[in-house]
Amino acid sequence: LARGPRFRLHGEFVRDQALAASGLLVPKIGGPSVKPYHPPGLYEQVVNQKDNPKATYTQDKGEALHRRSLYTYWKRSVPNPAMLLFDAPFRETCTLRRPRTNTPLQALILMNDPTYVEAARRLAQRMILEGGATAESRLTHGFRLITARIPRAEELKILKGSLERNLREFQSDPTGAAALLKVGEAATDATLDVAELAAFTVTASSMLNLDETVTRE
């Protein structure tokens, strides 16, 4: 038997893992930098050059949104905030070892950033389409995609309870369900029930926010 140190994944790995589990990650290797989702207005507040056409952050479209984090466009004065909150360095100086922190803002990113909401939506779609006919088998499939293990009975019970609660809420609020499914540019299977997909999306978001998900065991 052997073991290694337990530590939280780097910011790039957290993002890539969410994209991989959802099926969105583009495996293409090489090519120019890409500009994924970015908080509107943040870039322009720092890069205040009216005559510079590059002073505005123009988000990419299509597969460029889901390239590996290695290819994310990086400006030292305005680094990607989602990665920065997971201790990615500014790259202004050589970094021999990154610090590892645990802050509430990291959970805020995992549950609200368009990248992760979109990943949760597509993971939910995978659970419904690939996970079988029952809620238990679908939740088990999604949990295994993220953590590489089968959920324990008590974990599955909690997840199913959360799913049922979310489903009831979205069935009574179809507008909210539709709004949630509009986050991100990846297409959604139009044949799926909106309330059901939204409920699985919220549950998938909770899975992506688990300590076990973002931690190397």
mmCIF file of C-alpha atoms in Angstrom:
data_model
loop_
_atom_site.group_PDB
_atom_site.id
_atom_site.type_symbol
_atom_site.label_atom_id
_atom_site.label_comp_id
_atom_site.label_asym_id
_atom_site.label_seq_id
_atom_site.Cartn_x
_atom_site.Cartn_y
_atom_site.Cartn_z
ATOM 1 C CA LEU A 1 0.000 0.000 0.000
ATOM 2 C CA ALA A 2 1.169 3.521 -0.711
ATOM 3 C CA ARG A 3 -0.129 7.041 -0.323
ATOM 4 C CA GLY A 4 0.727 10.558 -1.404
ATOM 5 C CA PRO A 5 0.067 14.028 -0.020
ATOM 6 C CA ARG A 6 -3.516 15.308 -0.034
ATOM 7 C CA PHE A 7 -3.857 18.757 -1.570
ATOM 8 C CA ARG A 8 -6.286 20.929 -3.491
ATOM 9 C CA LEU A 9 -5.844 20.924 -7.258
ATOM 10 C CA HIS A 10 -4.361 23.906 -9.078
ATOM 11 C CA GLY A 11 -6.858 26.339 -10.574
ATOM 12 C CA GLU A 12 -6.214 25.121 -14.111
ATOM 13 C CA PHE A 13 -6.833 21.512 -13.065
ATOM 14 C CA VAL A 14 -10.086 22.385 -11.276
ATOM 15 C CA ARG A 15 -11.448 23.971 -14.448
ATOM 16 C CA ASP A 16 -10.191 21.225 -16.772
ATOM 17 C CA GLN A 17 -11.641 18.518 -14.543
ATOM 18 C CA ALA A 18 -15.096 20.138 -14.584
ATOM 19 C CA LEU A 19 -14.974 20.443 -18.362
ATOM 20 C CA ALA A 20 -13.771 16.856 -18.753
ATOM 21 C CA ALA A 21 -16.497 15.398 -16.523
ATOM 22 C CA SER A 22 -19.157 17.336 -18.409
ATOM 23 C CA GLY A 23 -17.838 16.223 -21.790
ATOM 24 C CA LEU A 24 -17.081 19.798 -22.882
ATOM 25 C CA LEU A 25 -13.270 19.696 -22.742
ATOM 26 C CA VAL A 26 -11.699 20.079 -26.194
ATOM 27 C CA PRO A 27 -8.653 17.755 -26.418
ATOM 28 C CA LYS A 28 -7.031 19.654 -29.292
ATOM 29 C CA ILE A 29 -3.329 20.306 -28.722
ATOM 30 C CA GLY A 30 -1.525 23.468 -29.830
ATOM 31 C CA GLY A 31 -2.707 26.682 -31.392
ATOM 32 C CA PRO A 32 -3.066 30.287 -30.230
ATOM 33 C CA SER A 33 -4.377 31.419 -26.856
ATOM 34 C CA VAL A 34 -8.148 31.518 -26.332
ATOM 35 C CA LYS A 35 -10.409 33.832 -24.367
ATOM 36 C CA PRO A 36 -13.042 31.943 -22.350
ATOM 37 C CA TYR A 37 -15.705 33.468 -20.090
ATOM 38 C CA HIS A 38 -14.549 36.560 -18.191
ATOM 39 C CA PRO A 39 -16.390 38.992 -15.858
ATOM 40 C CA PRO A 40 -17.706 41.836 -18.027
ATOM 41 C CA GLY A 41 -15.976 45.167 -17.567
ATOM 42 C CA LEU A 42 -13.118 43.889 -15.400
ATOM 43 C CA TYR A 43 -10.561 43.832 -18.194
ATOM 44 C CA GLU A 44 -11.515 47.302 -19.420
ATOM 45 C CA GLN A 45 -11.180 48.838 -15.943
ATOM 46 C CA VAL A 46 -7.481 48.003 -15.900
ATOM 47 C CA VAL A 47 -6.574 48.261 -19.587
ATOM 48 C CA ASN A 48 -7.755 51.827 -20.066
ATOM 49 C CA GLN A 49 -6.406 52.644 -23.505
ATOM 50 C CA LYS A 50 -9.045 54.157 -25.765
ATOM 51 C CA ASP A 51 -6.854 54.023 -28.871
ATOM 52 C CA ASN A 52 -5.837 50.404 -28.366
ATOM 53 C CA PRO A 53 -8.149 47.918 -30.120
ATOM 54 C CA LYS A 54 -6.860 45.213 -27.756
ATOM 55 C CA ALA A 55 -8.050 47.133 -24.687
ATOM 56 C CA THR A 56 -11.408 45.317 -24.791
ATOM 57 C CA TYR A 57 -11.760 41.671 -23.807
ATOM 58 C CA THR A 58 -13.549 39.899 -26.659
ATOM 59 C CA GLN A 59 -14.794 36.503 -25.561
ATOM 60 C CA ASP A 60 -14.212 33.647 -27.980
ATOM 61 C CA LYS A 61 -16.966 31.398 -29.288
ATOM 62 C CA GLY A 62 -17.408 27.705 -29.963
ATOM 63 C CA GLU A 63 -14.761 25.212 -28.979
ATOM 64 C CA ALA A 64 -12.371 27.981 -27.910
ATOM 65 C CA LEU A 65 -14.485 28.387 -24.759
ATOM 66 C CA HIS A 66 -13.641 24.850 -23.702
ATOM 67 C CA ARG A 67 -9.965 24.477 -24.536
ATOM 68 C CA ARG A 68 -7.655 23.300 -21.760
ATOM 69 C CA SER A 69 -6.752 26.033 -19.285
ATOM 70 C CA LEU A 70 -3.174 25.862 -20.541
ATOM 71 C CA TYR A 71 -4.337 27.859 -23.581
ATOM 72 C CA THR A 72 -6.225 30.598 -21.719
ATOM 73 C CA TYR A 73 -5.150 34.096 -22.737
ATOM 74 C CA TRP A 74 -3.205 35.664 -19.873
ATOM 75 C CA LYS A 75 -2.518 39.325 -19.220
ATOM 76 C CA ARG A 76 -0.411 39.892 -16.135
ATOM 77 C CA SER A 77 -2.292 43.012 -15.052
ATOM 78 C CA VAL A 78 -5.674 41.271 -15.514
ATOM 79 C CA PRO A 79 -5.229 37.532 -14.905
ATOM 80 C CA ASN A 80 -8.173 35.178 -15.182
ATOM 81 C CA PRO A 81 -10.026 35.831 -11.880
ATOM 82 C CA ALA A 82 -11.423 32.302 -11.559
ATOM 83 C CA MET A 83 -7.921 30.818 -11.708
ATOM 84 C CA LEU A 84 -6.502 33.591 -9.549
ATOM 85 C CA LEU A 85 -8.891 32.683 -6.735
ATOM 86 C CA PHE A 86 -7.482 29.163 -6.892
ATOM 87 C CA ASP A 87 -3.993 30.593 -6.321
ATOM 88 C CA ALA A 88 -2.762 30.816 -9.904
ATOM 89 C CA PRO A 89 0.185 33.266 -9.881
ATOM 90 C CA PHE A 90 0.148 36.663 -11.583
ATOM 91 C CA ARG A 91 3.217 35.560 -13.614
ATOM 92 C CA GLU A 92 4.969 38.877 -12.962
ATOM 93 C CA THR A 93 7.804 36.967 -11.300
ATOM 94 C CA CYS A 94 8.999 33.362 -11.287
ATOM 95 C CA THR A 95 6.966 31.241 -8.868
ATOM 96 C CA LEU A 96 8.767 28.246 -7.414
ATOM 97 C CA ARG A 97 5.822 26.951 -5.415
ATOM 98 C CA ARG A 98 2.194 28.030 -5.416
ATOM 99 C CA PRO A 99 0.367 28.626 -2.150
ATOM 100 C CA ARG A 100 -2.847 26.704 -1.521
ATOM 101 C CA THR A 101 -5.713 28.469 0.172
ATOM 102 C CA ASN A 102 -9.298 27.605 1.033
ATOM 103 C CA THR A 103 -11.675 30.569 0.851
ATOM 104 C CA PRO A 104 -15.441 31.100 0.442
ATOM 105 C CA LEU A 105 -14.782 32.831 -2.876
ATOM 106 C CA GLN A 106 -13.651 29.516 -4.324
ATOM 107 C CA ALA A 107 -17.060 27.996 -3.614
ATOM 108 C CA LEU A 108 -18.655 31.131 -5.069
ATOM 109 C CA ILE A 109 -16.730 30.565 -8.306
ATOM 110 C CA LEU A 110 -17.586 26.856 -8.480
ATOM 111 C CA MET A 111 -21.313 27.485 -8.087
ATOM 112 C CA ASN A 112 -21.774 30.729 -10.043
ATOM 113 C CA ASP A 113 -19.065 31.176 -12.681
ATOM 114 C CA PRO A 114 -20.522 30.564 -16.189
ATOM 115 C CA THR A 115 -17.827 27.967 -16.881
ATOM 116 C CA TYR A 116 -18.919 25.798 -13.960
ATOM 117 C CA VAL A 117 -22.660 26.408 -14.330
ATOM 118 C CA GLU A 118 -22.380 25.389 -17.975
ATOM 119 C CA ALA A 119 -20.279 22.353 -17.018
ATOM 120 C CA ALA A 120 -22.903 21.375 -14.429
ATOM 121 C CA ARG A 121 -25.639 21.674 -17.058
ATOM 122 C CA ARG A 122 -23.811 19.444 -19.517
ATOM 123 C CA LEU A 123 -22.892 16.992 -16.752
ATOM 124 C CA ALA A 124 -26.589 16.864 -15.838
ATOM 125 C CA GLN A 125 -27.379 16.119 -19.469
ATOM 126 C CA ARG A 126 -24.845 13.281 -19.444
ATOM 127 C CA MET A 127 -26.395 11.855 -16.296
ATOM 128 C CA ILE A 128 -29.865 11.819 -17.848
ATOM 129 C CA LEU A 129 -28.818 10.465 -21.255
ATOM 130 C CA GLU A 130 -26.129 8.014 -20.154
ATOM 131 C CA GLY A 131 -27.010 7.134 -16.578
ATOM 132 C CA GLY A 132 -29.985 4.855 -17.079
ATOM 133 C CA ALA A 133 -33.663 5.163 -16.232
ATOM 134 C CA THR A 134 -33.600 5.745 -12.460
ATOM 135 C CA ALA A 135 -32.516 8.763 -10.444
ATOM 136 C CA GLU A 136 -30.137 6.573 -8.426
ATOM 137 C CA SER A 137 -28.312 5.244 -11.496
ATOM 138 C CA ARG A 138 -28.062 8.724 -13.018
ATOM 139 C CA LEU A 139 -26.681 10.248 -9.832
ATOM 140 C CA THR A 140 -24.242 7.362 -9.480
ATOM 141 C CA HIS A 141 -23.041 7.903 -13.048
ATOM 142 C CA GLY A 142 -22.442 11.617 -12.484
ATOM 143 C CA PHE A 143 -20.750 11.063 -9.133
ATOM 144 C CA ARG A 144 -18.422 8.497 -10.670
ATOM 145 C CA LEU A 145 -17.520 10.795 -13.561
ATOM 146 C CA ILE A 146 -16.387 13.419 -11.047
ATOM 147 C CA THR A 147 -14.853 11.428 -8.195
ATOM 148 C CA ALA A 148 -13.917 8.141 -9.947
ATOM 149 C CA ARG A 149 -15.837 6.102 -7.353
ATOM 150 C CA ILE A 150 -19.338 4.882 -6.584
ATOM 151 C CA PRO A 151 -21.194 6.977 -3.982
ATOM 152 C CA ARG A 152 -21.872 5.385 -0.620
ATOM 153 C CA ALA A 153 -25.483 4.683 0.342
ATOM 154 C CA GLU A 154 -25.736 7.700 2.642
ATOM 155 C CA GLU A 155 -24.202 9.965 -0.010
ATOM 156 C CA LEU A 156 -26.615 8.729 -2.658
ATOM 157 C CA LYS A 157 -29.529 9.320 -0.275
ATOM 158 C CA ILE A 158 -28.469 12.956 0.244
ATOM 159 C CA LEU A 159 -28.012 13.526 -3.487
ATOM 160 C CA LYS A 160 -31.399 12.004 -4.289
ATOM 161 C CA GLY A 161 -33.077 14.151 -1.639
ATOM 162 C CA SER A 162 -31.454 17.246 -3.103
ATOM 163 C CA LEU A 163 -32.533 16.257 -6.607
ATOM 164 C CA GLU A 164 -36.147 15.704 -5.570
ATOM 165 C CA ARG A 165 -36.266 19.034 -3.743
ATOM 166 C CA ASN A 166 -34.794 20.873 -6.716
ATOM 167 C CA LEU A 167 -37.209 19.144 -9.089
ATOM 168 C CA ARG A 168 -40.227 20.277 -7.080
ATOM 169 C CA GLU A 169 -38.938 23.855 -7.027
ATOM 170 C CA PHE A 170 -38.284 24.001 -10.759
ATOM 171 C CA GLN A 171 -41.596 22.374 -11.632
ATOM 172 C CA SER A 172 -43.280 25.267 -9.834
ATOM 173 C CA ASP A 173 -40.885 27.817 -11.374
ATOM 174 C CA PRO A 174 -40.408 26.996 -15.092
ATOM 175 C CA THR A 175 -39.096 30.499 -15.772
ATOM 176 C CA GLY A 176 -36.261 30.021 -13.302
ATOM 177 C CA ALA A 177 -35.462 26.615 -14.756
ATOM 178 C CA ALA A 178 -35.270 28.040 -18.291
ATOM 179 C CA ALA A 179 -33.050 30.905 -17.112
ATOM 180 C CA LEU A 180 -30.613 28.496 -15.464
ATOM 181 C CA LEU A 181 -30.324 26.403 -18.632
ATOM 182 C CA LYS A 182 -29.424 29.493 -20.679
ATOM 183 C CA VAL A 183 -26.127 30.013 -18.845
ATOM 184 C CA GLY A 184 -23.234 29.220 -21.168
ATOM 185 C CA GLU A 185 -23.121 28.847 -24.935
ATOM 186 C CA ALA A 186 -22.955 25.054 -25.224
ATOM 187 C CA ALA A 187 -26.102 23.622 -26.748
ATOM 188 C CA THR A 188 -28.674 21.777 -24.638
ATOM 189 C CA ASP A 189 -30.632 18.742 -25.796
ATOM 190 C CA ALA A 190 -34.043 20.259 -26.527
ATOM 191 C CA THR A 191 -35.810 16.926 -26.029
ATOM 192 C CA LEU A 192 -35.075 16.868 -22.282
ATOM 193 C CA ASP A 193 -37.586 18.056 -19.713
ATOM 194 C CA VAL A 194 -36.597 21.571 -18.625
ATOM 195 C CA ALA A 195 -37.430 21.163 -14.925
ATOM 196 C CA GLU A 196 -35.700 17.783 -14.709
ATOM 197 C CA LEU A 197 -32.551 19.021 -16.436
ATOM 198 C CA ALA A 198 -32.448 22.116 -14.223
ATOM 199 C CA ALA A 199 -32.812 19.954 -11.105
ATOM 200 C CA PHE A 200 -29.980 17.679 -12.202
ATOM 201 C CA THR A 201 -27.926 20.781 -13.043
ATOM 202 C CA VAL A 202 -28.148 22.114 -9.496
ATOM 203 C CA THR A 203 -27.273 18.687 -8.096
ATOM 204 C CA ALA A 204 -24.341 18.396 -10.519
ATOM 205 C CA SER A 205 -23.184 21.838 -9.403
ATOM 206 C CA SER A 206 -23.140 20.586 -5.817
ATOM 207 C CA MET A 207 -21.042 17.608 -6.922
ATOM 208 C CA LEU A 208 -18.545 19.879 -8.659
ATOM 209 C CA ASN A 209 -18.274 21.868 -5.426
ATOM 210 C CA LEU A 210 -17.419 18.874 -3.234
ATOM 211 C CA ASP A 211 -14.124 18.981 -1.356
ATOM 212 C CA GLU A 212 -13.338 15.572 -2.818
ATOM 213 C CA THR A 213 -13.840 16.934 -6.339
ATOM 214 C CA VAL A 214 -11.219 19.687 -6.071
ATOM 215 C CA THR A 215 -8.783 17.725 -3.886
ATOM 216 C CA ARG A 216 -6.133 15.261 -4.929
ATOM 217 C CA GLU A 217 -6.530 12.309 -2.585
#
